[in-house]
Short mmCIF file of C-alpha atoms and ligand atoms in Angstrom, two decimals:
data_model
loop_
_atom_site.label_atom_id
_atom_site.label_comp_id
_atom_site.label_asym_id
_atom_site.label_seq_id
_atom_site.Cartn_x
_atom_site.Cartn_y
_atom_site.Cartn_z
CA UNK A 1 84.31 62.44 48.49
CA UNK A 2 85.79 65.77 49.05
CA UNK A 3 87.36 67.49 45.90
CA UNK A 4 88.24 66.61 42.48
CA UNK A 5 90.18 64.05 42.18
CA UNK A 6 93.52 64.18 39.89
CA UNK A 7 92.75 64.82 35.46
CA UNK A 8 92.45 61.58 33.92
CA UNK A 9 91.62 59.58 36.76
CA UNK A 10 88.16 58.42 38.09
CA UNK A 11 86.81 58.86 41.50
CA UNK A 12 88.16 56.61 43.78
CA UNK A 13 84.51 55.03 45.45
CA UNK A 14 84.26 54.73 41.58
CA UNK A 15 87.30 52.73 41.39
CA UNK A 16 87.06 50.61 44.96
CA UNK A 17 83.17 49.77 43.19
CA UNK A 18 84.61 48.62 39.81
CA UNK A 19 87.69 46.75 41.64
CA UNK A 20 85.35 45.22 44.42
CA UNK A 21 87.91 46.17 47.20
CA UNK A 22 85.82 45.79 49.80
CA UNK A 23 87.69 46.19 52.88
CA UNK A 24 89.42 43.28 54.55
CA UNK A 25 90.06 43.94 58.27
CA UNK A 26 92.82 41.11 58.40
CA UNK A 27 94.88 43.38 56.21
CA UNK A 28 94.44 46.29 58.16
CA UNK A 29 92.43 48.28 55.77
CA UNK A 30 90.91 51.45 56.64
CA UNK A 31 90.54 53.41 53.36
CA UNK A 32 91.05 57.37 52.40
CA UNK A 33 88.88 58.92 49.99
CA UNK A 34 89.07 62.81 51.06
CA UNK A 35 90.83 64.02 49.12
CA UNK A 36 91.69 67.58 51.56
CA UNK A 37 93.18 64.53 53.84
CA UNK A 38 94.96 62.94 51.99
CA UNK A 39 96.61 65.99 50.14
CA UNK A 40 97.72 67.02 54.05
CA UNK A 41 98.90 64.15 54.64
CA UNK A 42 100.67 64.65 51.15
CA UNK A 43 102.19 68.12 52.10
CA UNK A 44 103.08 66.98 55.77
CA UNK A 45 105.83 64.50 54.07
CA UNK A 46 106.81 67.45 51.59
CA UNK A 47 108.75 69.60 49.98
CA UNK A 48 108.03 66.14 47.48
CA UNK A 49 109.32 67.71 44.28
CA UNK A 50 113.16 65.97 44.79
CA UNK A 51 111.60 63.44 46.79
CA UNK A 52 111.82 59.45 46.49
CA UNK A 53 108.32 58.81 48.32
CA UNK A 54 108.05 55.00 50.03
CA UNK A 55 104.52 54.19 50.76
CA UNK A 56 103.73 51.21 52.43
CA UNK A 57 100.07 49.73 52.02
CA UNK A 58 98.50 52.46 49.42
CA UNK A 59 95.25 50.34 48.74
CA UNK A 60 93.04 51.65 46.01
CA UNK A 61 95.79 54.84 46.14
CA UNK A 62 94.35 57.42 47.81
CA UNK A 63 97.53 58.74 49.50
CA UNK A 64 99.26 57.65 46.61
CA UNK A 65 97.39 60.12 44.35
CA UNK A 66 97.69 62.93 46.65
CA UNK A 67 101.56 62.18 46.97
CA UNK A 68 101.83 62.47 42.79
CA UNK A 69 99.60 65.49 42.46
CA UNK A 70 101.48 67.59 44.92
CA UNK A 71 104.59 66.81 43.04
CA UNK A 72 106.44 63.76 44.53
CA UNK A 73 109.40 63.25 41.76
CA UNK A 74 108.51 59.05 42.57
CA UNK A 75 106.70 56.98 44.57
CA UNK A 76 107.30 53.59 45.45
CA UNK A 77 104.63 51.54 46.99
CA UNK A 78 104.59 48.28 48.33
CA UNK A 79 101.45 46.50 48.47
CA UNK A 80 100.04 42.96 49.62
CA UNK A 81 96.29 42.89 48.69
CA UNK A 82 96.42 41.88 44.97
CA UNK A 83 92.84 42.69 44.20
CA UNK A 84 94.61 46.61 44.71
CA UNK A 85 96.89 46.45 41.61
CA UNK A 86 95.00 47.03 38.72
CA UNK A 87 93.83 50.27 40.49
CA UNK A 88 97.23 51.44 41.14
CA UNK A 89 98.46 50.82 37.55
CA UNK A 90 95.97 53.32 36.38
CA UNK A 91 97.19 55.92 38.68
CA UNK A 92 100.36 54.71 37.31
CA UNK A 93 99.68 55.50 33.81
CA UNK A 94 98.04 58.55 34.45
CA UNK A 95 101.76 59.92 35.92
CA UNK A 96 103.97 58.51 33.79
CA UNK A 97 107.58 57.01 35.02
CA UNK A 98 106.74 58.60 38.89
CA UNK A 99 104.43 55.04 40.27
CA UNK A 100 106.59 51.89 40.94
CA UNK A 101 104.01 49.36 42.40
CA UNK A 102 106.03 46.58 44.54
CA UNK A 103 103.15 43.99 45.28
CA UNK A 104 104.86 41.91 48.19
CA UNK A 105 104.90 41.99 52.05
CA UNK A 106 106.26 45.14 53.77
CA UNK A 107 107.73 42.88 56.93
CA UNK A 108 109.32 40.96 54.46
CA UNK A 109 111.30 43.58 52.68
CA UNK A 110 115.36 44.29 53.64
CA UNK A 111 114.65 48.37 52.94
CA UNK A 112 118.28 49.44 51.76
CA UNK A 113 118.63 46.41 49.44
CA UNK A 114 115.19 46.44 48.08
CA UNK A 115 115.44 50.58 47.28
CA UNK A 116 118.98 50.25 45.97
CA UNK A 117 117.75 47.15 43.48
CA UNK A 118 114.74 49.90 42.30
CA UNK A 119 117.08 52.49 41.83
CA UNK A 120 115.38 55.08 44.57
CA UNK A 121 117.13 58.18 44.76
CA UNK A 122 117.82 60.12 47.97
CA UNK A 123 116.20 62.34 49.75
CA UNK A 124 113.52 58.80 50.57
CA UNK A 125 110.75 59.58 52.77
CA UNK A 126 108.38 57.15 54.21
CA UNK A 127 104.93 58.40 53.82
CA UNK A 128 102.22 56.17 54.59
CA UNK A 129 98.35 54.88 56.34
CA UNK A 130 99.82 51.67 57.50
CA UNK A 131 97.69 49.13 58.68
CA UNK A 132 97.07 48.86 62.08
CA UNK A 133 98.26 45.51 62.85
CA UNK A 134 101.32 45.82 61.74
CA UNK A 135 102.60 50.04 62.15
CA UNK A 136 104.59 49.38 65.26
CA UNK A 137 106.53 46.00 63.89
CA UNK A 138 107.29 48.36 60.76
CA UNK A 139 108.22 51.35 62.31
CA UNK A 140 110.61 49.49 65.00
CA UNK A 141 112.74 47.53 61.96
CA UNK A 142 113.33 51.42 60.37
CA UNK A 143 114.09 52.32 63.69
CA UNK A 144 116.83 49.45 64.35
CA UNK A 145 118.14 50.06 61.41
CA UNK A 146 122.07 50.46 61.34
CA UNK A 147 124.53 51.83 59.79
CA UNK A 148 122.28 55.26 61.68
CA UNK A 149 121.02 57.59 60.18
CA UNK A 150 119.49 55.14 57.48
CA UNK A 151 118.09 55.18 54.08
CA UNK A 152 115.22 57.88 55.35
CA UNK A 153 115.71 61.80 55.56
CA UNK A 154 111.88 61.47 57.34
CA UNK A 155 108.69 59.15 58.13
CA UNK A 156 105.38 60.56 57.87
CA UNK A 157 103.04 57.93 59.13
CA UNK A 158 99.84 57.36 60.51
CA UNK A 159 98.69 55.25 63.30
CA UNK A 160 96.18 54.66 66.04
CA UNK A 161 96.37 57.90 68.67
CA UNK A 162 96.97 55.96 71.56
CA UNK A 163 100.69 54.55 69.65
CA UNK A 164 101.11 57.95 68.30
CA UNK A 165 101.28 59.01 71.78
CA UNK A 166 103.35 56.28 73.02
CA UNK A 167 106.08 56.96 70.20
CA UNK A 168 106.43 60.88 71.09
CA UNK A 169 106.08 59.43 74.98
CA UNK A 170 108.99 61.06 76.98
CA UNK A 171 109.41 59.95 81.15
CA UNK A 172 107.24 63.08 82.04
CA UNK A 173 104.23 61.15 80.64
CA UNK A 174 104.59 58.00 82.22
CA UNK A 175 101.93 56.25 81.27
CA UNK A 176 102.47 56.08 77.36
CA UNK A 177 106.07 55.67 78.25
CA UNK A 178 107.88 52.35 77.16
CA UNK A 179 110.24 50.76 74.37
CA UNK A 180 108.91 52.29 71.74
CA UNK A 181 109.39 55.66 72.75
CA UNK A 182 112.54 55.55 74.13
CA UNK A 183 113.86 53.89 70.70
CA UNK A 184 111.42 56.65 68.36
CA UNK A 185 113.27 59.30 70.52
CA UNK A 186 116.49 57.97 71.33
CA UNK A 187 117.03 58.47 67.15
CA UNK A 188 114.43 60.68 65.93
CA UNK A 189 112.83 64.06 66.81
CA UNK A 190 109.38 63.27 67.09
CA UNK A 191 105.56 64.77 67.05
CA UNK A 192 102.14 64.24 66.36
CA UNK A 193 101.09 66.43 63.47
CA UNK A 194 97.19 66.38 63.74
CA UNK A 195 94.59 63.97 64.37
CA UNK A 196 92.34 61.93 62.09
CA UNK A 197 88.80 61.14 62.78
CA UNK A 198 86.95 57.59 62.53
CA UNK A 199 84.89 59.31 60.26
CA UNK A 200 87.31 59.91 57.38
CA UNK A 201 87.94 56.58 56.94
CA UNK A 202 86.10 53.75 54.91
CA UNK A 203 85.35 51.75 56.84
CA UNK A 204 85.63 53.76 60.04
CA UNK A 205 87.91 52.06 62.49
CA UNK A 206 87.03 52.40 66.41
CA UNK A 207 89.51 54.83 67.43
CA UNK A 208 91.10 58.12 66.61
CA UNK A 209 94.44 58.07 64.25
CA UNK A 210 97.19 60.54 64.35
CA UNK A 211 99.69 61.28 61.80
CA UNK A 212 102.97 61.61 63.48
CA UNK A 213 106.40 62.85 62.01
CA UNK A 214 110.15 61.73 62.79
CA UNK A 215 113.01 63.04 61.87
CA UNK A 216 115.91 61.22 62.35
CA UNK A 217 118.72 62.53 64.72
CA UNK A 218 122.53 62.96 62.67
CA UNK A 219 123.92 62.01 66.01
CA UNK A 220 121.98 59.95 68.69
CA UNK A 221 123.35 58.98 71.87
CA UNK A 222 126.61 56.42 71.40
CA UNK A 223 124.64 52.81 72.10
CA UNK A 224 124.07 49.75 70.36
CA UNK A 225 120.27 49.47 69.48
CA UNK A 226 120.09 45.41 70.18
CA UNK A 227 121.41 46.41 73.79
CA UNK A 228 119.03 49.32 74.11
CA UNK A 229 116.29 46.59 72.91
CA UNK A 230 117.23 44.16 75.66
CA UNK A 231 117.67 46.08 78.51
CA UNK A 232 113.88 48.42 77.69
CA UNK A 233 112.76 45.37 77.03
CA UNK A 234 113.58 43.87 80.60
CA UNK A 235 113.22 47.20 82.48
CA UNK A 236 109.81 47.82 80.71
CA UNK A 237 109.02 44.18 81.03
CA UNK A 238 108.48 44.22 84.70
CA UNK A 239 107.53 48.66 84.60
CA UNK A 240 106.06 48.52 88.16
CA UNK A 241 109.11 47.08 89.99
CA UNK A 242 112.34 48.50 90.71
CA UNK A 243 115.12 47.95 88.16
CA UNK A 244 117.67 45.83 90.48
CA UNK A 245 114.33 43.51 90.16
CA UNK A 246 113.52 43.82 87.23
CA UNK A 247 116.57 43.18 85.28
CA UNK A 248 116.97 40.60 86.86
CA UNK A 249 115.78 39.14 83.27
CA UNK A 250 118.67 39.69 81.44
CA UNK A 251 121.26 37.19 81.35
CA UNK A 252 124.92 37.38 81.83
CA UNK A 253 124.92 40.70 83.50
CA UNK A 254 125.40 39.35 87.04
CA UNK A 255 124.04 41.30 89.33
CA UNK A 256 121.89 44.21 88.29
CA UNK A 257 122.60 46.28 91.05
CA UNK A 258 126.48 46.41 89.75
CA UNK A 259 124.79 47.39 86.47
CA UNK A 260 122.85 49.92 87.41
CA UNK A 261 125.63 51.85 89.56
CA UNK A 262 127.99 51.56 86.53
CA UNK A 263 125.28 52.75 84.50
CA UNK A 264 124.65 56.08 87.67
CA UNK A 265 121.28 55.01 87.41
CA UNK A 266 119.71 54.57 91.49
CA UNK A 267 118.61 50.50 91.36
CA UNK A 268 115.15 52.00 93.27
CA UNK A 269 114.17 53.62 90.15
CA UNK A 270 111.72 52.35 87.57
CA UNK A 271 111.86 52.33 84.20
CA UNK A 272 109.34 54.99 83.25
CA UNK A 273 111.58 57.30 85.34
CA UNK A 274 114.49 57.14 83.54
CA UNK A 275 115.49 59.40 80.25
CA UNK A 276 116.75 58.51 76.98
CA UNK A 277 120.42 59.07 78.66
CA UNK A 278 120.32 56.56 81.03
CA UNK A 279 118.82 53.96 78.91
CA UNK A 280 121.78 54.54 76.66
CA UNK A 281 123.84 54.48 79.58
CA UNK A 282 122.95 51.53 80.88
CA UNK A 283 122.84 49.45 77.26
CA UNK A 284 126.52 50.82 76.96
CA UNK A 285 127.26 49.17 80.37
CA UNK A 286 125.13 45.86 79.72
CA UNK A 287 127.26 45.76 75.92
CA UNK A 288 130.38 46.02 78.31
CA UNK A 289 129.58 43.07 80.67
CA UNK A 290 128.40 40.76 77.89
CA UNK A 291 130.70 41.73 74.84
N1 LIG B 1 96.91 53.93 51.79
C1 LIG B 1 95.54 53.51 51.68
C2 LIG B 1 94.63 54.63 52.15
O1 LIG B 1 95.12 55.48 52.91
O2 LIG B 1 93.46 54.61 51.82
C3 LIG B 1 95.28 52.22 52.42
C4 LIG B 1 95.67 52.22 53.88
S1 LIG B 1 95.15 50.77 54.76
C5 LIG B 1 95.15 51.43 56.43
C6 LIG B 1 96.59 49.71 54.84
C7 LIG B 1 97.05 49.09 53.53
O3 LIG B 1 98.18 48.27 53.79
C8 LIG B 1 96.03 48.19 52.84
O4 LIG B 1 95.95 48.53 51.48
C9 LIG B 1 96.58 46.78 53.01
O5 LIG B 1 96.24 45.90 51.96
C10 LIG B 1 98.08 47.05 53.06
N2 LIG B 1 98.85 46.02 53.76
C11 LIG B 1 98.50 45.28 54.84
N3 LIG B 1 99.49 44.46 55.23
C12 LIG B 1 100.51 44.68 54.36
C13 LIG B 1 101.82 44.15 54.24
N4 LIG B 1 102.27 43.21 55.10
N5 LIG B 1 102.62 44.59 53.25
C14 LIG B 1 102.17 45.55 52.37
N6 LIG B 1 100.94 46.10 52.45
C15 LIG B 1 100.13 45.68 53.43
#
């Protein structure tokens, strides 16, 4: 443990020992205890003093302490693993009115409805160590969200390197490039802050993590996001071929080539050479063809 952790609460190996949260990999957990970490991951997702924080997955509460003791004005956190809740309520107590603990499942949750029923006030952030197995499903459903931009002002999240890299992926680095980040960028500005080490973890997953930051875009490109969906996921779908193959996939557009010239994309190209434009172009034109 590095650090003190916050006045009137115990160490957390103290408190994962008298909970018996030992780690369960199923639930993707890969606990924080340094407490330098965890208060940069804190300040990455700050100024938190107005801030609504939403933390998905904060275990034993690590993050969660970090997030209180550098001033967040709430936190909401949404946790599965029961065996975690009697942990949290005692960070709860020891910041009175500023912890709402939501134990349910994060894929399960309809975000606007849930944070207008607990009375969140904007700016909401999205701050978070999400587990592993299911970072990419969560951060794609705030990503589709519409009416755009959504409930979020920014996401702070961390997740394995090699998806970090894939969600700040633009066509010049084609081999990370795909769905992901051409919806990440098409409506956020994105990064990778720093880098995480196995080591800091308990227990230490395989690979490297990277927190990354997005901030959402006031005015993406005009496109539907189900279109976008369907057409990266047919020209992705097939990445080696060219697209008048490859979109072949998607139905009722007749035939792609007609697509693709409506869309001033070449039908030679490939998907990982063409920008967050033309993807928008060419869901506007697939919306047109199939209403
Ligand atoms: N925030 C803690 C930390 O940094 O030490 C724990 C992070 S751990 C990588 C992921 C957390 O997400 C675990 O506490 C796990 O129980 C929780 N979790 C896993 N699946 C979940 C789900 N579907 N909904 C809510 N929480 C989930």
């Amino acid at each position: 443990m590095t650090g003190d952790p916050p006045p009137g609460l115990p160490p957390l190996r103290d408190v994962v020992a008298r909970h018996g949260l030992m780690a369960k990999k199923s639930l993707g957990q890969n606990f924080l205890f340094d407490l330098n970490l965890t208060g940069k991951i804190a300040r990455a997702a700050g100024p938190l003093e107005e801030a609504t924080i939403l933390e998905i997955g904060p275990g034993p509460g690590g993050l969660t302490r970090a997030l209180l003791s550098n001033g967040a004005k709430k936190v909401i956190a949404v946790e599965r693993d029961e065996r975690c809740l009697a942990a949290l309520e005692e960070i709860a107590a020891a910041f009175p009115g500023r912890l709402d603990i939501f134990p349910g499942d994060a894929l399960a949750l309809d975000y606007p409805a849930f944070l207008a029923a607990r009375g969140a006030e904007p700016p909401i952030r999205i701050c978070a160590n999400l587990p592993y197995n299911i970072g990419t499903q969560l951060l794609t459903t705030w990503l589709a969200l519409d009416p755009w931009p959504s409930f979020f002002d920014r996401l702070v999240l961390m997740f394995q390197r090699e998806v970090a890299e894939r969600i700040v992926a633009t066509p010049r680095e084609r081999a990370d490039y795909g769905r992901l980040g051409v919806l990440a960028n098409w409506r956020c500005e994105t990064r990778i802050l720093f880098d995480v080490p196995p080591s800091a973890f308990t227990p230490p997953p395989k690979v490297t993590s990277s927190v990354v930051e997005l901030r959402p875009r006031a005015d993406p490109l005009p496109c539907g996001v189900r279109a976008l969906e369907k057409v990266t996921l047919a020209a992705f779908g097939q990445r080696r071929k060219m697209l008048r193959q490859a979109l072949k996939s998607l139905p009722g557009i007749g035939d792609p080539a007609l697509l693709l010239e409506e869309a001033g994309i070449e039908p030679t190209r490939r998907a990982e050479e063409i920008d967050i434009a033309g993807f928008c172009a060419l869901a506007r034109a697939f919306s047109r063809r199939t209403g």
